[in-house]
Short mmCIF file of C-alpha atoms in Angstrom, two decimals:
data_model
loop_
_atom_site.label_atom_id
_atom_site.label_comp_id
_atom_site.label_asym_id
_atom_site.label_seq_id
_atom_site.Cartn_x
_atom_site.Cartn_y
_atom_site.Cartn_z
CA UNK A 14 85.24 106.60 156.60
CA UNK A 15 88.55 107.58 157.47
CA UNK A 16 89.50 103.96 156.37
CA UNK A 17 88.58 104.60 153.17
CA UNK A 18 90.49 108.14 152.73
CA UNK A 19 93.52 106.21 153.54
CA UNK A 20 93.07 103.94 151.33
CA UNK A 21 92.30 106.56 148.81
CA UNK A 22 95.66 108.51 149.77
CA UNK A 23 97.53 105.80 149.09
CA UNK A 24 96.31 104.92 145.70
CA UNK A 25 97.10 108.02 144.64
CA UNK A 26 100.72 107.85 145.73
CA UNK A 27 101.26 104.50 143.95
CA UNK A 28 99.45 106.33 140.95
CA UNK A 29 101.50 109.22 141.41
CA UNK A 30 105.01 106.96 141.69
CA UNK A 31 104.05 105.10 139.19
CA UNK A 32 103.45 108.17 136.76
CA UNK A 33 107.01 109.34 137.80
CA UNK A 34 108.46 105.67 137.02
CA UNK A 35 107.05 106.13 133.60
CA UNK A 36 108.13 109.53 132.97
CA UNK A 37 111.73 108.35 133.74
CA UNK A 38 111.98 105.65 132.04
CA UNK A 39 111.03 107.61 129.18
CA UNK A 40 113.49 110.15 129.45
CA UNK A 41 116.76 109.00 127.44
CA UNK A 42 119.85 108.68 129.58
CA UNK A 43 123.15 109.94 127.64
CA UNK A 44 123.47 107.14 125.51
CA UNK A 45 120.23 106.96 124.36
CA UNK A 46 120.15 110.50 123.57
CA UNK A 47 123.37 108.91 121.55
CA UNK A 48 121.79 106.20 119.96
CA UNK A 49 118.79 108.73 118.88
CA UNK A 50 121.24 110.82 117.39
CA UNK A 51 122.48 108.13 115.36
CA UNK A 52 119.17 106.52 114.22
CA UNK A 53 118.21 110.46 113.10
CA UNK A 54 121.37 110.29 110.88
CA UNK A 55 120.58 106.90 109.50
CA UNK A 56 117.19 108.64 108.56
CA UNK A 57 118.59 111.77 106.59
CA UNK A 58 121.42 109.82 104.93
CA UNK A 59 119.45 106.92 103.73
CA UNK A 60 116.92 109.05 102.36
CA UNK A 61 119.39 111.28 100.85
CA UNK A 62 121.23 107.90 99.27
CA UNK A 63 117.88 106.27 98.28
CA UNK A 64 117.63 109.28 95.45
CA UNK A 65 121.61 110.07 94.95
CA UNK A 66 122.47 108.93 91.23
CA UNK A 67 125.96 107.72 91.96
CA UNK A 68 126.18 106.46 95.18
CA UNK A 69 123.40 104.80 95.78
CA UNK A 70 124.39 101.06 95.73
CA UNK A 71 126.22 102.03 98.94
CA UNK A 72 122.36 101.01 100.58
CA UNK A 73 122.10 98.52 98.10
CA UNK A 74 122.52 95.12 99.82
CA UNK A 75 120.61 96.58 102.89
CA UNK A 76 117.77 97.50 100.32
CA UNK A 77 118.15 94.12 99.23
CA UNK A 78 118.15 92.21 102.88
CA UNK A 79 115.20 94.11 103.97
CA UNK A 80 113.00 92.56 100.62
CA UNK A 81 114.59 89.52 102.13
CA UNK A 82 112.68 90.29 105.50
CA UNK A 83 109.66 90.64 103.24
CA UNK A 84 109.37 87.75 101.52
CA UNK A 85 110.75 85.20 104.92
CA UNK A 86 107.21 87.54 105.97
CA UNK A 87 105.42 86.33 103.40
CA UNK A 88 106.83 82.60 103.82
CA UNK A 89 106.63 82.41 107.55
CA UNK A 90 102.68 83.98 107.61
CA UNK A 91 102.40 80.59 105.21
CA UNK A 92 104.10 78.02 107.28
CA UNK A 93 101.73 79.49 110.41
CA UNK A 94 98.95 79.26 108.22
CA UNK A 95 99.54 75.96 106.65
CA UNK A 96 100.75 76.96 103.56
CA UNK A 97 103.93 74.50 102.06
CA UNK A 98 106.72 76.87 100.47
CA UNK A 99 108.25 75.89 97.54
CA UNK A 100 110.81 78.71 96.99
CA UNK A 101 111.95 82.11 98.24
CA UNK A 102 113.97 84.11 94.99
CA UNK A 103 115.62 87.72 95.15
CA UNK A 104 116.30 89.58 92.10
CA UNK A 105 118.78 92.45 91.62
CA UNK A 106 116.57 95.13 90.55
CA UNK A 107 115.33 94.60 94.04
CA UNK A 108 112.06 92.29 93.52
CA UNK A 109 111.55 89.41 95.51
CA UNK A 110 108.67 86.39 94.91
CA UNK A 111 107.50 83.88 97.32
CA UNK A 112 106.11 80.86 96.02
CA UNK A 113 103.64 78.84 98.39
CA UNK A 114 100.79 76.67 97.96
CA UNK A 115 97.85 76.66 100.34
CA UNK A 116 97.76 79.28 103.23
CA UNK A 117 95.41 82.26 104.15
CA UNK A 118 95.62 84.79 101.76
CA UNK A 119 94.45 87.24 104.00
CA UNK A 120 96.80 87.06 106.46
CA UNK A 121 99.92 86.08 103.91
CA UNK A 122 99.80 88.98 101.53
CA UNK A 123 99.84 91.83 104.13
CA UNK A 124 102.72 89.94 105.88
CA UNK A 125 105.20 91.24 103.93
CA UNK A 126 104.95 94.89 104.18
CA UNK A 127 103.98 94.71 107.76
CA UNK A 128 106.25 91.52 108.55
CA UNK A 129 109.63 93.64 107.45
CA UNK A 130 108.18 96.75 109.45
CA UNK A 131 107.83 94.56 112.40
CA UNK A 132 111.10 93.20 111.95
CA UNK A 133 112.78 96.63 111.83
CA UNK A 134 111.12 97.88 114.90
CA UNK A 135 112.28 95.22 116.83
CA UNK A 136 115.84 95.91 115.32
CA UNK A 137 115.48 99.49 116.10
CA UNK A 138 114.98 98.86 119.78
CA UNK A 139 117.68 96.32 120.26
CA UNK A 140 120.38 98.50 118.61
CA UNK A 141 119.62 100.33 122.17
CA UNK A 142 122.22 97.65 123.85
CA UNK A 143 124.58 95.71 122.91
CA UNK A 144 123.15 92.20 124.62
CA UNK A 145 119.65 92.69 122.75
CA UNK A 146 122.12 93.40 119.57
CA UNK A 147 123.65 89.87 120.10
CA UNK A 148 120.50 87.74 120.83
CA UNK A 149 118.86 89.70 117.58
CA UNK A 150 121.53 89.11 115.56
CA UNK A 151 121.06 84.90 116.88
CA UNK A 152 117.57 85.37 115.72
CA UNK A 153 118.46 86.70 112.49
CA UNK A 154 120.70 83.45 111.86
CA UNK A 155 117.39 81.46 112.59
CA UNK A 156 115.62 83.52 109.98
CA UNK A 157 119.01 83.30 107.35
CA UNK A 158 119.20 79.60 107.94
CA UNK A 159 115.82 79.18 106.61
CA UNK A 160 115.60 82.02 103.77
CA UNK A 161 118.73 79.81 102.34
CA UNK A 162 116.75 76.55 102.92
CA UNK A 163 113.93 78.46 100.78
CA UNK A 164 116.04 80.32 98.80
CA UNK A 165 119.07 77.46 97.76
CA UNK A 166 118.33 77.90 94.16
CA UNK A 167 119.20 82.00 94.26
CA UNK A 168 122.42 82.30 94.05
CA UNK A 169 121.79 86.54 95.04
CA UNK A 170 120.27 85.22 98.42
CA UNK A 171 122.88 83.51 99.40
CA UNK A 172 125.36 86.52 98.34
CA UNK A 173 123.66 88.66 100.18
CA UNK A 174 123.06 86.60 103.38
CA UNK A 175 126.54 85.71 103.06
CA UNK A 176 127.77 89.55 103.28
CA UNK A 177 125.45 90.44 105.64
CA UNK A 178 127.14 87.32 108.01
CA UNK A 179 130.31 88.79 107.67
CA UNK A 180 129.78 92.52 108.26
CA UNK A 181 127.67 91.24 111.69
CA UNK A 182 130.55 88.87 112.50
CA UNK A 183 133.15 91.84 112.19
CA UNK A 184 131.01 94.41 114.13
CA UNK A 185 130.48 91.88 116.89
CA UNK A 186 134.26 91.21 117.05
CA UNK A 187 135.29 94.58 116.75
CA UNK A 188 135.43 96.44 120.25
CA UNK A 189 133.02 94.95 122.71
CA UNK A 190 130.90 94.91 120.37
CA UNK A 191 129.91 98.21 120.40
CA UNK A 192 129.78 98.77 116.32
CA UNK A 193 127.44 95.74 116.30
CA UNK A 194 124.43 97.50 117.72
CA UNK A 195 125.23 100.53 115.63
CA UNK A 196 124.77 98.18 112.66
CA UNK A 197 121.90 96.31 113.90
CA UNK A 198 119.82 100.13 114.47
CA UNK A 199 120.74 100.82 110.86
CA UNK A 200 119.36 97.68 109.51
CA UNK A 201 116.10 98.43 111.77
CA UNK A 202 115.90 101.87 110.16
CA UNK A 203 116.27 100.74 106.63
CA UNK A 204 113.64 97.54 107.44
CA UNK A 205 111.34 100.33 108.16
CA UNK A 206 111.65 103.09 105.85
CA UNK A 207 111.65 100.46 103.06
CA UNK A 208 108.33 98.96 104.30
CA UNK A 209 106.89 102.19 104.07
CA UNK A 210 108.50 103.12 100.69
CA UNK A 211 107.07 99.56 99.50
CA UNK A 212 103.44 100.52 100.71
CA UNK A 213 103.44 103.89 99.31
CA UNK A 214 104.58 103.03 96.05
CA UNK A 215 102.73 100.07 95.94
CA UNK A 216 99.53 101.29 96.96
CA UNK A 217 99.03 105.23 97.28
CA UNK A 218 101.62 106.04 94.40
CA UNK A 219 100.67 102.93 92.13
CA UNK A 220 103.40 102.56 89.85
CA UNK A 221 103.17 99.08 89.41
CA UNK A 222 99.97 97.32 88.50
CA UNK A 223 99.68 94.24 90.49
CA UNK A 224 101.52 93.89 94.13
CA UNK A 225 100.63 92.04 97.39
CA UNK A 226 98.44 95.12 98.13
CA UNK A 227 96.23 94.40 94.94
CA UNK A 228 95.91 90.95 95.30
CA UNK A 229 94.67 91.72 98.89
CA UNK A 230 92.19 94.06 97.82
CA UNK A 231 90.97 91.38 95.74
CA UNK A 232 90.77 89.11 98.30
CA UNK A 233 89.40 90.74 100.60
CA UNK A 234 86.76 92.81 97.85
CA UNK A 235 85.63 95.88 100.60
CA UNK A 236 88.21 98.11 99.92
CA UNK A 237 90.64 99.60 97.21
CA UNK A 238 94.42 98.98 97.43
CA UNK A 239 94.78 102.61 98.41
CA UNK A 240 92.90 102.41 101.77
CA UNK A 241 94.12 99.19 102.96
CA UNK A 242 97.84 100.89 102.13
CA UNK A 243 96.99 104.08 104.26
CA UNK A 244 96.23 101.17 107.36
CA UNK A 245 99.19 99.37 106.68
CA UNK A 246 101.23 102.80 106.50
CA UNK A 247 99.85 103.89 109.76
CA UNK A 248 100.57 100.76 111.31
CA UNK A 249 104.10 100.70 109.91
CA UNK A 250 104.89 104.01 111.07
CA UNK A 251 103.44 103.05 114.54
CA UNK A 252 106.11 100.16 114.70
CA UNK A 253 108.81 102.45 113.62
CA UNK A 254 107.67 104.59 116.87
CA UNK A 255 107.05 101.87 119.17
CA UNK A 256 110.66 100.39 118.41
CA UNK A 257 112.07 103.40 119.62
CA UNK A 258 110.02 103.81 122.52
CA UNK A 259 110.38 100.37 123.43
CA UNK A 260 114.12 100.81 123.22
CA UNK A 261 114.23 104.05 125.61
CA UNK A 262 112.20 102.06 128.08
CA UNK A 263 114.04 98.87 128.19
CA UNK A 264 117.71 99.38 128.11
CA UNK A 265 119.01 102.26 130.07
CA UNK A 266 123.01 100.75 130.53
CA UNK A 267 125.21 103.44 129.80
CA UNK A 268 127.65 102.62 126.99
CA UNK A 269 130.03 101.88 129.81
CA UNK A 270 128.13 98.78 131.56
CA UNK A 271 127.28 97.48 128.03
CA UNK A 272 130.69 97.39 127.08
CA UNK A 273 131.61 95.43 130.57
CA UNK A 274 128.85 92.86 129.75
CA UNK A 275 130.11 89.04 129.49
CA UNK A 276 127.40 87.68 127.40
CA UNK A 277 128.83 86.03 124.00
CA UNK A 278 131.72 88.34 124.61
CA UNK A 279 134.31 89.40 121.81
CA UNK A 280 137.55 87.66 121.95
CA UNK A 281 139.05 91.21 120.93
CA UNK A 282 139.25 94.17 123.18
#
């Protein structure tokens, strides 16, 4: 018997260390508390510029490359499912078509919305640190490289890709690097507001008549458009959460030993 109480003492330390781990790695050290600050700001101002009359082109092209993270959803959901894709086009009054033959409807028409969500989350928690800035921003090339292959025929894809290479070129030169991962966290945060903006509109909202989220409902024949966008809303805002969370947890360098980090370094200091 005592045996066993010992045993059961010492579970409950490693349960009780183990709570305390947790509870401190998800307390945000200075800089997080800085990055937070910064992805709250992003919030407010590109809600505030999504509605401005005037200056609302300044979120423009990021409006644009996030319906580019929609439809390489839509296109890479086909290529796992065995769909061949024919072509990937952008428009300017921010539209976007993928065209694909073959595939699982099922699980390439809610790819978009959730695909671009995904993609933002994950963008979201690497603008945490500078080294999960760079190997996102490698990634990203991966997924540029083949929304041009797709895409060589829209001349608006490859403007946009094309400015988007440059601004992440400059903020990874500039400074350690430190404005990249300011710029990757605002891309996150506009991946995943617009996601949820697309499903709301699309779905709950309805203002246009046929969308991914119609065609699904077709598909799929149980459920309206409206209830399969108030899943794919909570799941979108449960990515937005997760990115930050995921973030906290992970990197917890101070701006200091992110700025001393050697990996891919800038040639300008």
């Amino acid at each position: 018997m005592p045996a066993l109480s010992s045993y059961s003492a010492i579970d409950d330390v490693h349960e009780f260390v183990a709570r305390d781990t947790l509870g401190q790695r998800l307390t945000p050290n200075a800089t997080q508390k800085t990055t937070l600050l910064v992805a709250g700001i992003y919030v407010i101002v590109i809600a505030v510029l999504w509605v401005a009359p005037v200056v609302n082109w300044i979120i423009y092209p990021f409006k644009l490359l996030t319906v580019g993270f929609h439809e390489m959803s839509h296109a890479l959901a086909g290529v796992i499912t065995g769909a061949k894709i024919k072509s990937i086009e952008l428009d300017p009054d921010e539209g976007g078509a993928t065209r694909m033959s073959g595939g699982i409807p099922w699980v390439t028409l809610p790819a978009g919305y959730l695909g671009s969500s995904f993609i933002g989350a994950c963008l979201i928690a690497c603008g945490f640190d500078i080294v999960a800035s760079k190997i996102a921003c490698l990634v990203l090339a991966v997924f540029f490289a083949f929304t041009l292959w797709w895409a060589r025929k829209n001349w608006l894809t490859w403007a946009l890709i094309g400015g988007m290479a440059v601004l992440i070129i400059l903020a990874w030169l500039i400074a350690d690097s430190i404005a990249l991962r300011f710029v990757i966290l605002f891309i996150g945060v506009m991946s995943c507001m617009y996601s949820i903006w697309d499903i709301i509109d699309d779905t709950l909202a309805r203002k246009v008549n046929e969308s991914d989220a119609t065609r699904f409902a077709e598909v799929c024949g149980c459920c309206p458009s409206q209830t399969w966008g108030v899943f794919w809303l909570a799941v979108s805002f449960i990515y937005f959460i997760l990115g930050i969370l995921v973030g906290v947890v992970a990197f917890k360098e101070s701006a200091e030993q992110q700025a001393a980090s050697t990996f891919l370094d800038s040639p300008i200091h």
